[in-house]
One Martini backbone bead per residue (centre of mass of N, CA, C, O) as a GRO file, in nm:
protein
  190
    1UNK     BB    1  -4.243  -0.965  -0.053
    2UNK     BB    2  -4.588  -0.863  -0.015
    3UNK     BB    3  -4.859  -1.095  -0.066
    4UNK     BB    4  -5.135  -1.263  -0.229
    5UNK     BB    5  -5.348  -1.492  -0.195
    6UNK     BB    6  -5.641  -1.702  -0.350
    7UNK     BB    7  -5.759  -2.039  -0.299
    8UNK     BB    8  -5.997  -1.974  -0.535
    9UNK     BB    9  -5.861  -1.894  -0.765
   10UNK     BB   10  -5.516  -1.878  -0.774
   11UNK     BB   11  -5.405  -1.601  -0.691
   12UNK     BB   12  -5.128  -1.376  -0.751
   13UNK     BB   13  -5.038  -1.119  -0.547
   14UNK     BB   14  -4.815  -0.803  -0.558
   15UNK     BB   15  -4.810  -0.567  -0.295
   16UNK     BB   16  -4.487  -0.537  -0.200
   17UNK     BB   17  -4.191  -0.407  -0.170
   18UNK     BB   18  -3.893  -0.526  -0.077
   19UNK     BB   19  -3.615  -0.306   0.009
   20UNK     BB   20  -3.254  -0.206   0.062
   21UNK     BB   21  -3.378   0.074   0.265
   22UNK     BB   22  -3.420   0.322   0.476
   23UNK     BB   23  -3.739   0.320   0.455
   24UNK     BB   24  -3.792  -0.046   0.458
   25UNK     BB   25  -3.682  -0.310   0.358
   26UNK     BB   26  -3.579  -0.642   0.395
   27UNK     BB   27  -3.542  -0.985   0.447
   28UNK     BB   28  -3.713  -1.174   0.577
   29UNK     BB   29  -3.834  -1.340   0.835
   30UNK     BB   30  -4.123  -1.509   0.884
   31UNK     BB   31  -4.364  -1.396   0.983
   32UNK     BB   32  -4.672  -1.292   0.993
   33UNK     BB   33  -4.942  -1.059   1.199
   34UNK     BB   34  -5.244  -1.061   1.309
   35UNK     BB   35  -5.358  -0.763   1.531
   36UNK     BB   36  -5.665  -0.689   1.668
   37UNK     BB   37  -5.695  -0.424   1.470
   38UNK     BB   38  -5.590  -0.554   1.166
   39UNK     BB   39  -5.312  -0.558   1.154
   40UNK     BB   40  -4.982  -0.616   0.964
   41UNK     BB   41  -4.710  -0.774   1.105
   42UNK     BB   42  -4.360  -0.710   1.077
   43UNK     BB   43  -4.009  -0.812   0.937
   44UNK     BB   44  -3.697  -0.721   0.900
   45UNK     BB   45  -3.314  -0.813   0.826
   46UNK     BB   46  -3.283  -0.546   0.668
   47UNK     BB   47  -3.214  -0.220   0.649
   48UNK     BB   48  -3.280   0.070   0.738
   49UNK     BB   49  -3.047   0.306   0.913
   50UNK     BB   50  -2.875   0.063   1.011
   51UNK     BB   51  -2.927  -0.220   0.853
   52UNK     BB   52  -3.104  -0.412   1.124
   53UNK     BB   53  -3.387  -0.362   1.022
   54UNK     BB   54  -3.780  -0.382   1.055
   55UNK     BB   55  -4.042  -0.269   1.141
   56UNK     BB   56  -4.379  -0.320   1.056
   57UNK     BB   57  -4.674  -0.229   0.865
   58UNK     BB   58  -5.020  -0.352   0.744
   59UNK     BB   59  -5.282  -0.246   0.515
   60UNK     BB   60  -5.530  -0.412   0.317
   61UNK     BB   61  -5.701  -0.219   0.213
   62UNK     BB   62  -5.521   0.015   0.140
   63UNK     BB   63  -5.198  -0.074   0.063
   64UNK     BB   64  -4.984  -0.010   0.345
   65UNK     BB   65  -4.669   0.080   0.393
   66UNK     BB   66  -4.507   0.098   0.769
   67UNK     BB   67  -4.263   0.217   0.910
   68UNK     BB   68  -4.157   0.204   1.226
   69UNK     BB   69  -3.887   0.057   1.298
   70UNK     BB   70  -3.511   0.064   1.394
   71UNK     BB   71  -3.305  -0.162   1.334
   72UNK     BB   72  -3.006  -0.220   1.568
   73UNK     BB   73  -2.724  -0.315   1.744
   74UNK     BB   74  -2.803  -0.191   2.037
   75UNK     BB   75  -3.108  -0.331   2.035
   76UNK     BB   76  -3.168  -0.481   1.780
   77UNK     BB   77  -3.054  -0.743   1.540
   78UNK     BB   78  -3.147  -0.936   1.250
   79UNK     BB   79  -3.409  -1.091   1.251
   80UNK     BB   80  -3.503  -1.461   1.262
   81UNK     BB   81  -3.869  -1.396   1.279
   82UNK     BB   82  -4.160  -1.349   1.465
   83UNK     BB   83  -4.393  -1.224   1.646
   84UNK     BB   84  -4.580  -1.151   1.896
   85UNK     BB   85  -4.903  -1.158   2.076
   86UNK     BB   86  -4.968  -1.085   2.360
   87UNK     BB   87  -5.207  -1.081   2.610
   88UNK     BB   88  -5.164  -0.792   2.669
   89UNK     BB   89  -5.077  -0.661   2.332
   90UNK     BB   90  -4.831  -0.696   2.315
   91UNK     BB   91  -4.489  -0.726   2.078
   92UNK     BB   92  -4.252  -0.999   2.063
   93UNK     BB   93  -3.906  -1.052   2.021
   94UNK     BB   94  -3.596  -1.157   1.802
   95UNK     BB   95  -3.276  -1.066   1.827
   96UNK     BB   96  -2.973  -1.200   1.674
   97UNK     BB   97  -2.808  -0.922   1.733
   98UNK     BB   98  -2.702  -0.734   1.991
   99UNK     BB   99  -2.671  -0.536   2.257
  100UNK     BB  100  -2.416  -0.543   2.496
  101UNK     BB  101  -2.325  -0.815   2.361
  102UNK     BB  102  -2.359  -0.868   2.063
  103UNK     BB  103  -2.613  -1.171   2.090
  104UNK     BB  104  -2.887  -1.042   2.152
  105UNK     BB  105  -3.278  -0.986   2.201
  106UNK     BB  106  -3.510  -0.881   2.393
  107UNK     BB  107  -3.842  -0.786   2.300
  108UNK     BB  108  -4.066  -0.451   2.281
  109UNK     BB  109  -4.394  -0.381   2.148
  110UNK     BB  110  -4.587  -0.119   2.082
  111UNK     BB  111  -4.833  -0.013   1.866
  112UNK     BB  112  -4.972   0.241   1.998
  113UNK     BB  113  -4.655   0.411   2.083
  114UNK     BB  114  -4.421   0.288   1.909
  115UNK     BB  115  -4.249   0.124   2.140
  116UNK     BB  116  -3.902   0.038   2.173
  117UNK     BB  117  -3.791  -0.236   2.392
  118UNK     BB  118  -3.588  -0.353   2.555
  119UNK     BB  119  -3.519  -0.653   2.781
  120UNK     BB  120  -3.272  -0.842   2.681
  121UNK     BB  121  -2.961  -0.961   2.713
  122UNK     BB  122  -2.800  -1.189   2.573
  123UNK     BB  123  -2.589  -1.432   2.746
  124UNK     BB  124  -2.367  -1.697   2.670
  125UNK     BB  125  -2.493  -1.889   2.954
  126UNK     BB  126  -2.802  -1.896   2.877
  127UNK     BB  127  -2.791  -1.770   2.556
  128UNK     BB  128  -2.792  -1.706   2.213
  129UNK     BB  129  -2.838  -1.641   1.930
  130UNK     BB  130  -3.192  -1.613   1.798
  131UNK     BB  131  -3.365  -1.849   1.596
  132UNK     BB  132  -3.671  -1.724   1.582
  133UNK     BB  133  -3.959  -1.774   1.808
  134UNK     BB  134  -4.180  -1.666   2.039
  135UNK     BB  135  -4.371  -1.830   2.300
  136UNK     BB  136  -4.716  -1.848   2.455
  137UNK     BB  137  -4.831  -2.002   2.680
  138UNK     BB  138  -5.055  -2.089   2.959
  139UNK     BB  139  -4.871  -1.906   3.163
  140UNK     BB  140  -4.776  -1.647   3.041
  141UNK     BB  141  -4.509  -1.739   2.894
  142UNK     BB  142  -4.226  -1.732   2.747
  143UNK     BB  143  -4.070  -1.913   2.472
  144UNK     BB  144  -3.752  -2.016   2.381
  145UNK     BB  145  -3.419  -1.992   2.100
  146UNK     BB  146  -3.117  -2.102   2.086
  147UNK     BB  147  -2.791  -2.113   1.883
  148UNK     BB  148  -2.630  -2.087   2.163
  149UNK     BB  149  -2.497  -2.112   2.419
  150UNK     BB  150  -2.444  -2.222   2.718
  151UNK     BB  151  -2.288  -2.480   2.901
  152UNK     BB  152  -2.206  -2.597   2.544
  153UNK     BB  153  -2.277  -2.399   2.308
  154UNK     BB  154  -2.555  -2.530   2.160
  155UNK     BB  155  -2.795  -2.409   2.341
  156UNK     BB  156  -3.138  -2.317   2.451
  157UNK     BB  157  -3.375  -2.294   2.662
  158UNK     BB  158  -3.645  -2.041   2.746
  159UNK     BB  159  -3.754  -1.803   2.940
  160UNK     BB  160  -4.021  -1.513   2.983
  161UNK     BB  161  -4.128  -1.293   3.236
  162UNK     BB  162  -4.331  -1.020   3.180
  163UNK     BB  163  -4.420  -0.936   3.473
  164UNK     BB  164  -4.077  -0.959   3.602
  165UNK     BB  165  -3.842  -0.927   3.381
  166UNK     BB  166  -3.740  -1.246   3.333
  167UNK     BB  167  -3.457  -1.471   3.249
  168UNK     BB  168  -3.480  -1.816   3.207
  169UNK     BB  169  -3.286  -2.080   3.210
  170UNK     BB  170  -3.362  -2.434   3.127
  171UNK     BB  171  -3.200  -2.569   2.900
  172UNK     BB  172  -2.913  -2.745   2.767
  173UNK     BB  173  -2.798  -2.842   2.531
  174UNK     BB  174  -2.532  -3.118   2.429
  175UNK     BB  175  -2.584  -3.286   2.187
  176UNK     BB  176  -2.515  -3.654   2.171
  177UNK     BB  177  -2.511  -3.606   2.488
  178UNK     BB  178  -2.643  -3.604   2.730
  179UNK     BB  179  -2.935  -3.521   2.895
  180UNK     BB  180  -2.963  -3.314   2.618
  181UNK     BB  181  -3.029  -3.361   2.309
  182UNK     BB  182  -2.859  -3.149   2.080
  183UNK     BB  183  -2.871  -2.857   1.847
  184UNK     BB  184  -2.876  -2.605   1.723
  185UNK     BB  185  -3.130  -2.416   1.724
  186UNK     BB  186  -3.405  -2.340   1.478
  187UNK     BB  187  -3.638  -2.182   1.559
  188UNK     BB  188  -3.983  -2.320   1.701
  189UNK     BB  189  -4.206  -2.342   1.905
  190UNK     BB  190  -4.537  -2.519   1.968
   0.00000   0.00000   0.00000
């Protein structure tokens, strides 16, 4: 569901079903996003015409759910994360399986002309499967995590330049031993 709580009264309120359905979508992953508009944007990763999730926005005021696009294998499905809304305007995300190698994909959402592009499909030795969200530095540059890929297969840490649409991966995970400890990481850089 999308609820609404009120911490001066303690009042939680129901104001969206979410259900698994080519209309709405389900299963959300992530946060909700509140972007210069007023209006709030969010993703579900089961639903929608492909069953690979939806964008969506909500609207506060009307009490009002709009599907916008249908997430799907060819483009990316599946997110496991919230979207974000960078400096340029535009907001972008990370599908979990999906693109040309069926490993997850960088993407960006217009809001104003409604247009979802695919901007990067992620491969193997990069990093791929990518569960969290995506964070815009002090460099105006993207920073995410896989959850895989990478030359230990245990996941990376990458940058995605959006002014040259280039995606540089920075870390390679290795597990208990060698110089970046760590593995599969979930989750979201802060």
């Amino acid at each position: 569901v999308i609820f609404e709580y009120d911490p001066v009264t303690n009042i939680y309120t129901k104001k969206i079903d979410l259900v698994n359905s080519t209309a709405i979508g389900s299963a959300p992953f992530g946060s909700l996003i509140q972007v210069s508009t007023g209006k709030i944007y969010g993703m579900t990763s089961n639903g929608g015409n492909s069953g690979g999730g939806v964008i969506f926005n909500y609207v506060i005021s009307s009490n009002t759910y709009t599907k916008k696009i249908d997430l799907n294998t060819s483009n990316g499905g599946y997110p496991n994360g919230h979207l974000i809304q960078a400096n340029n305007g535009l907001l972008y995300g990370l599908a979990t399986v999906g693109g040309t190698n069926n490993v997850g994909v960088l993407f960006e959402y217009d809001k104003n002309t409604n247009t979802y592009t695919k901007k990067i499909d992620m491969l193997s030795t990069n990093g791929i499967t990518p569960y969290g969200s995506l964070l815009q530095a002090s460099n105006s540059k993207l920073y995410g995590l896989t959850s895989a890929g990478g030359t230990s297969g245990l996941g990376t840490l990458f940058e995605y330049d959006i002014s040259l649409n280039t995606y540089t991966k920075r870390v390679d995970f290795t597990g208990n031993a060698g110089a970046n400890p760590g593995s599969v990481p979930y989750g979201s850089l802060v």
